[in-house]
């Protein structure tokens, strides 16, 4: 979708573990196009699996699955308000 869309993206919300490429790899590709792109990673996995896929959730915006709508809303505000 992002490849065919040249409009500026405000936020990428992606799962960490995906088939084909990881969420971290996807974020790197899209940040090459727009270095200011904000990214929120999500996953049901934790620990070594996240690290293996290039995400250390103490260093990035991360939301552990399952999450509530309230938790998602708080995290999105945090990510989008961060300058």
Tab-separated table of N, CA and C in Angstrom:
chain	number	residue	atom	x	y	z
A	1	UNK	N	0.832	-1.195	0.000
A	1	UNK	CA	0.000	0.000	0.000
A	1	UNK	C	0.871	1.251	0.000
A	2	UNK	N	1.880	1.275	0.851
A	2	UNK	CA	2.737	2.454	0.952
A	2	UNK	C	3.519	2.673	-0.332
A	3	UNK	N	3.878	1.597	-0.987
A	3	UNK	CA	4.656	1.700	-2.214
A	3	UNK	C	3.878	2.425	-3.319
A	4	UNK	N	2.592	2.163	-3.412
A	4	UNK	CA	1.766	2.792	-4.433
A	4	UNK	C	1.241	4.148	-4.030
A	5	UNK	N	1.428	4.524	-2.779
A	5	UNK	CA	0.918	5.792	-2.248
A	5	UNK	C	2.086	6.717	-1.959
A	6	UNK	N	2.144	7.843	-2.607
A	6	UNK	CA	3.253	8.779	-2.410
A	6	UNK	C	2.882	9.907	-1.448
A	7	UNK	N	1.687	9.843	-0.847
A	7	UNK	CA	1.337	10.846	0.153
A	7	UNK	C	2.174	10.627	1.400
A	8	UNK	N	2.389	11.699	2.146
A	8	UNK	CA	3.158	11.604	3.386
A	8	UNK	C	2.382	10.783	4.407
A	9	UNK	N	3.057	9.825	5.008
A	9	UNK	CA	2.453	9.012	6.055
A	9	UNK	C	2.781	9.637	7.402
A	10	UNK	N	1.808	9.699	8.298
A	10	UNK	CA	2.034	10.239	9.636
A	10	UNK	C	2.542	9.171	10.595
A	11	UNK	N	2.075	7.943	10.390
A	11	UNK	CA	2.372	6.880	11.344
A	11	UNK	C	2.314	5.527	10.660
A	12	UNK	N	3.266	4.680	10.992
A	12	UNK	CA	3.231	3.278	10.598
A	12	UNK	C	2.979	2.475	11.862
A	13	UNK	N	1.909	1.711	11.867
A	13	UNK	CA	1.639	0.778	12.968
A	13	UNK	C	1.763	-0.608	12.368
A	14	UNK	N	2.754	-1.351	12.840
A	14	UNK	CA	3.055	-2.640	12.219
A	14	UNK	C	3.340	-3.705	13.260
A	15	UNK	N	3.015	-4.911	12.902
A	15	UNK	CA	3.392	-6.044	13.734
A	15	UNK	C	4.894	-6.248	13.578
A	16	UNK	N	5.531	-6.785	14.577
A	16	UNK	CA	6.965	-7.046	14.520
A	16	UNK	C	7.245	-8.259	13.639
A	17	UNK	N	6.520	-9.338	13.874
A	17	UNK	CA	6.755	-10.593	13.163
A	17	UNK	C	5.726	-10.730	12.046
A	18	UNK	N	6.229	-10.729	10.810
A	18	UNK	CA	5.370	-10.868	9.635
A	18	UNK	C	6.073	-11.775	8.637
A	19	UNK	N	5.328	-12.309	7.694
A	19	UNK	CA	5.968	-13.115	6.655
A	19	UNK	C	6.538	-12.170	5.596
A	20	UNK	N	7.641	-12.555	5.008
A	20	UNK	CA	8.254	-11.742	3.963
A	20	UNK	C	9.306	-10.799	4.500
A	21	UNK	N	8.906	-9.898	5.374
A	21	UNK	CA	9.849	-8.972	6.004
A	21	UNK	C	9.315	-8.637	7.380
A	22	UNK	N	10.215	-8.294	8.268
A	22	UNK	CA	9.780	-7.955	9.626
A	22	UNK	C	9.244	-6.533	9.652
A	23	UNK	N	8.534	-6.211	10.695
A	23	UNK	CA	8.058	-4.846	10.871
A	23	UNK	C	9.203	-3.858	10.940
A	24	UNK	N	10.306	-4.265	11.553
A	24	UNK	CA	11.486	-3.411	11.637
A	24	UNK	C	12.040	-3.118	10.241
A	25	UNK	N	12.105	-4.131	9.396
A	25	UNK	CA	12.584	-3.943	8.025
A	25	UNK	C	11.642	-3.019	7.249
A	26	UNK	N	10.340	-3.208	7.425
A	26	UNK	CA	9.357	-2.354	6.770
A	26	UNK	C	9.550	-0.902	7.206
A	27	UNK	N	9.738	-0.694	8.497
A	27	UNK	CA	9.949	0.662	9.014
A	27	UNK	C	11.202	1.278	8.400
A	28	UNK	N	12.269	0.512	8.256
A	28	UNK	CA	13.498	1.034	7.658
A	28	UNK	C	13.274	1.447	6.201
A	29	UNK	N	12.546	0.643	5.450
A	29	UNK	CA	12.258	0.957	4.051
A	29	UNK	C	11.461	2.263	3.963
A	30	UNK	N	10.435	2.388	4.791
A	30	UNK	CA	9.593	3.583	4.726
A	30	UNK	C	10.290	4.806	5.305
A	31	UNK	N	11.157	4.616	6.280
A	31	UNK	CA	11.911	5.754	6.827
A	31	UNK	C	12.978	6.240	5.846
A	32	UNK	N	13.397	5.405	4.920
A	32	UNK	CA	14.327	5.850	3.878
A	32	UNK	C	13.631	6.882	2.994
A	33	UNK	N	12.346	6.755	2.854
A	33	UNK	CA	11.535	7.686	2.073
A	33	UNK	C	11.156	8.920	2.884
A	34	UNK	N	10.943	8.732	4.200
A	34	UNK	CA	10.550	9.826	5.093
A	34	UNK	C	11.163	9.569	6.462
A	35	UNK	N	12.294	10.199	6.718
A	35	UNK	CA	13.033	9.966	7.964
A	35	UNK	C	12.224	10.327	9.210
A	36	UNK	N	11.238	11.189	9.072
A	36	UNK	CA	10.441	11.610	10.222
A	36	UNK	C	9.250	10.720	10.517
A	37	UNK	N	9.094	9.630	9.774
A	37	UNK	CA	7.955	8.733	9.978
A	37	UNK	C	7.958	8.171	11.391
A	38	UNK	N	6.832	8.279	12.060
A	38	UNK	CA	6.694	7.713	13.400
A	38	UNK	C	6.207	6.280	13.259
A	39	UNK	N	6.729	5.415	14.137
A	39	UNK	CA	6.428	3.989	14.033
A	39	UNK	C	5.987	3.462	15.388
A	40	UNK	N	4.914	2.685	15.379
A	40	UNK	CA	4.449	1.975	16.566
A	40	UNK	C	4.448	0.492	16.235
A	41	UNK	N	5.297	-0.255	16.936
A	41	UNK	CA	5.368	-1.699	16.757
A	41	UNK	C	4.405	-2.373	17.719
A	42	UNK	N	3.873	-3.507	17.294
A	42	UNK	CA	3.008	-4.311	18.152
A	42	UNK	C	3.374	-5.774	17.967
A	43	UNK	N	3.163	-6.549	19.019
A	43	UNK	CA	3.447	-7.973	18.903
A	43	UNK	C	2.852	-8.737	20.066
A	44	UNK	N	2.543	-9.969	19.803
A	44	UNK	CA	2.156	-10.905	20.850
A	44	UNK	C	3.369	-11.656	21.375
A	45	UNK	N	4.483	-11.517	20.667
A	45	UNK	CA	5.738	-12.138	21.086
A	45	UNK	C	6.451	-11.216	22.066
A	46	UNK	N	7.440	-11.775	22.742
A	46	UNK	CA	8.239	-10.952	23.654
A	46	UNK	C	9.674	-11.461	23.660
A	47	UNK	N	10.526	-10.757	24.374
A	47	UNK	CA	11.897	-11.196	24.611
A	47	UNK	C	12.720	-11.422	23.372
A	48	UNK	N	13.332	-12.594	23.303
A	48	UNK	CA	14.300	-12.925	22.252
A	48	UNK	C	13.700	-12.846	20.856
A	49	UNK	N	12.429	-13.170	20.709
A	49	UNK	CA	11.798	-13.110	19.391
A	49	UNK	C	11.797	-11.685	18.863
A	50	UNK	N	11.494	-10.724	19.725
A	50	UNK	CA	11.494	-9.325	19.303
A	50	UNK	C	12.896	-8.872	18.930
A	51	UNK	N	13.863	-9.214	19.742
A	51	UNK	CA	15.250	-8.830	19.476
A	51	UNK	C	15.714	-9.444	18.153
A	52	UNK	N	15.359	-10.705	17.914
A	52	UNK	CA	15.735	-11.385	16.672
A	52	UNK	C	15.155	-10.666	15.450
A	53	UNK	N	14.024	-10.003	15.625
A	53	UNK	CA	13.392	-9.276	14.523
A	53	UNK	C	13.754	-7.792	14.536
A	54	UNK	N	14.765	-7.421	15.315
A	54	UNK	CA	15.301	-6.068	15.278
A	54	UNK	C	14.599	-5.051	16.138
A	55	UNK	N	13.776	-5.515	17.088
A	55	UNK	CA	13.025	-4.580	17.922
A	55	UNK	C	13.336	-4.825	19.393
A	56	UNK	N	13.863	-3.801	20.024
A	56	UNK	CA	14.051	-3.817	21.470
A	56	UNK	C	13.051	-2.803	22.001
A	57	UNK	N	11.960	-3.289	22.636
A	57	UNK	CA	10.855	-2.381	22.927
A	57	UNK	C	11.164	-1.318	23.968
A	58	UNK	N	12.353	-1.324	24.560
A	58	UNK	CA	12.744	-0.198	25.400
A	58	UNK	C	13.291	0.946	24.546
A	59	UNK	N	13.596	0.670	23.280
A	59	UNK	CA	14.181	1.675	22.383
A	59	UNK	C	13.190	2.201	21.343
A	60	UNK	N	12.033	1.594	21.225
A	60	UNK	CA	11.046	2.001	20.224
A	60	UNK	C	9.665	2.068	20.867
A	61	UNK	N	8.732	2.684	20.155
A	61	UNK	CA	7.341	2.678	20.609
A	61	UNK	C	6.802	1.270	20.377
A	62	UNK	N	6.323	0.652	21.442
A	62	UNK	CA	5.917	-0.743	21.368
A	62	UNK	C	4.651	-0.959	22.183
A	63	UNK	N	3.764	-1.789	21.655
A	63	UNK	CA	2.523	-2.137	22.332
A	63	UNK	C	2.382	-3.658	22.331
A	64	UNK	N	2.311	-4.225	23.516
A	64	UNK	CA	2.200	-5.680	23.656
A	64	UNK	C	0.764	-6.120	23.387
A	65	UNK	N	0.589	-7.145	22.554
A	65	UNK	CA	-0.725	-7.739	22.302
A	65	UNK	C	-1.025	-8.748	23.391
A	66	UNK	N	-2.223	-8.970	23.738
A	66	UNK	CA	-3.396	-8.186	23.336
A	66	UNK	C	-3.415	-6.858	24.098
A	67	UNK	N	-4.028	-5.849	23.491
A	67	UNK	CA	-4.125	-4.553	24.148
A	67	UNK	C	-5.562	-4.050	24.060
A	68	UNK	N	-5.893	-3.159	24.957
A	68	UNK	CA	-7.237	-2.575	24.967
A	68	UNK	C	-7.261	-1.352	24.051
A	69	UNK	N	-8.439	-0.927	23.703
A	69	UNK	CA	-8.596	0.280	22.908
A	69	UNK	C	-8.030	1.484	23.661
A	70	UNK	N	-8.212	1.506	24.966
A	70	UNK	CA	-7.678	2.592	25.783
A	70	UNK	C	-6.145	2.598	25.745
A	71	UNK	N	-5.532	1.441	25.854
A	71	UNK	CA	-4.069	1.354	25.795
A	71	UNK	C	-3.556	1.794	24.420
A	72	UNK	N	-4.257	1.409	23.362
A	72	UNK	CA	-3.885	1.819	22.013
A	72	UNK	C	-3.995	3.335	21.876
A	73	UNK	N	-5.060	3.890	22.366
A	73	UNK	CA	-5.275	5.328	22.284
A	73	UNK	C	-4.169	6.096	23.014
A	74	UNK	N	-3.822	5.653	24.214
A	74	UNK	CA	-2.752	6.309	24.981
A	74	UNK	C	-1.421	6.230	24.242
A	75	UNK	N	-1.112	5.047	23.710
A	75	UNK	CA	0.167	4.855	23.030
A	75	UNK	C	0.231	5.684	21.744
A	76	UNK	N	-0.872	5.752	21.001
A	76	UNK	CA	-0.893	6.562	19.784
A	76	UNK	C	-0.680	8.038	20.100
A	77	UNK	N	-1.327	8.543	21.147
A	77	UNK	CA	-1.117	9.939	21.552
A	77	UNK	C	0.347	10.164	21.922
A	78	UNK	N	0.922	9.214	22.654
A	78	UNK	CA	2.328	9.314	23.073
A	78	UNK	C	3.247	9.384	21.846
A	79	UNK	N	3.018	8.509	20.891
A	79	UNK	CA	3.865	8.444	19.692
A	79	UNK	C	3.680	9.682	18.823
A	80	UNK	N	2.450	10.083	18.585
A	80	UNK	CA	2.198	11.212	17.705
A	80	UNK	C	2.567	12.545	18.329
A	81	UNK	N	2.503	12.652	19.644
A	81	UNK	CA	2.864	13.898	20.327
A	81	UNK	C	4.363	14.041	20.527
A	82	UNK	N	5.101	12.943	20.421
A	82	UNK	CA	6.553	12.982	20.623
A	82	UNK	C	7.214	13.706	19.456
A	83	UNK	N	7.952	14.698	19.764
A	83	UNK	CA	8.619	15.493	18.710
A	83	UNK	C	9.984	14.991	18.502
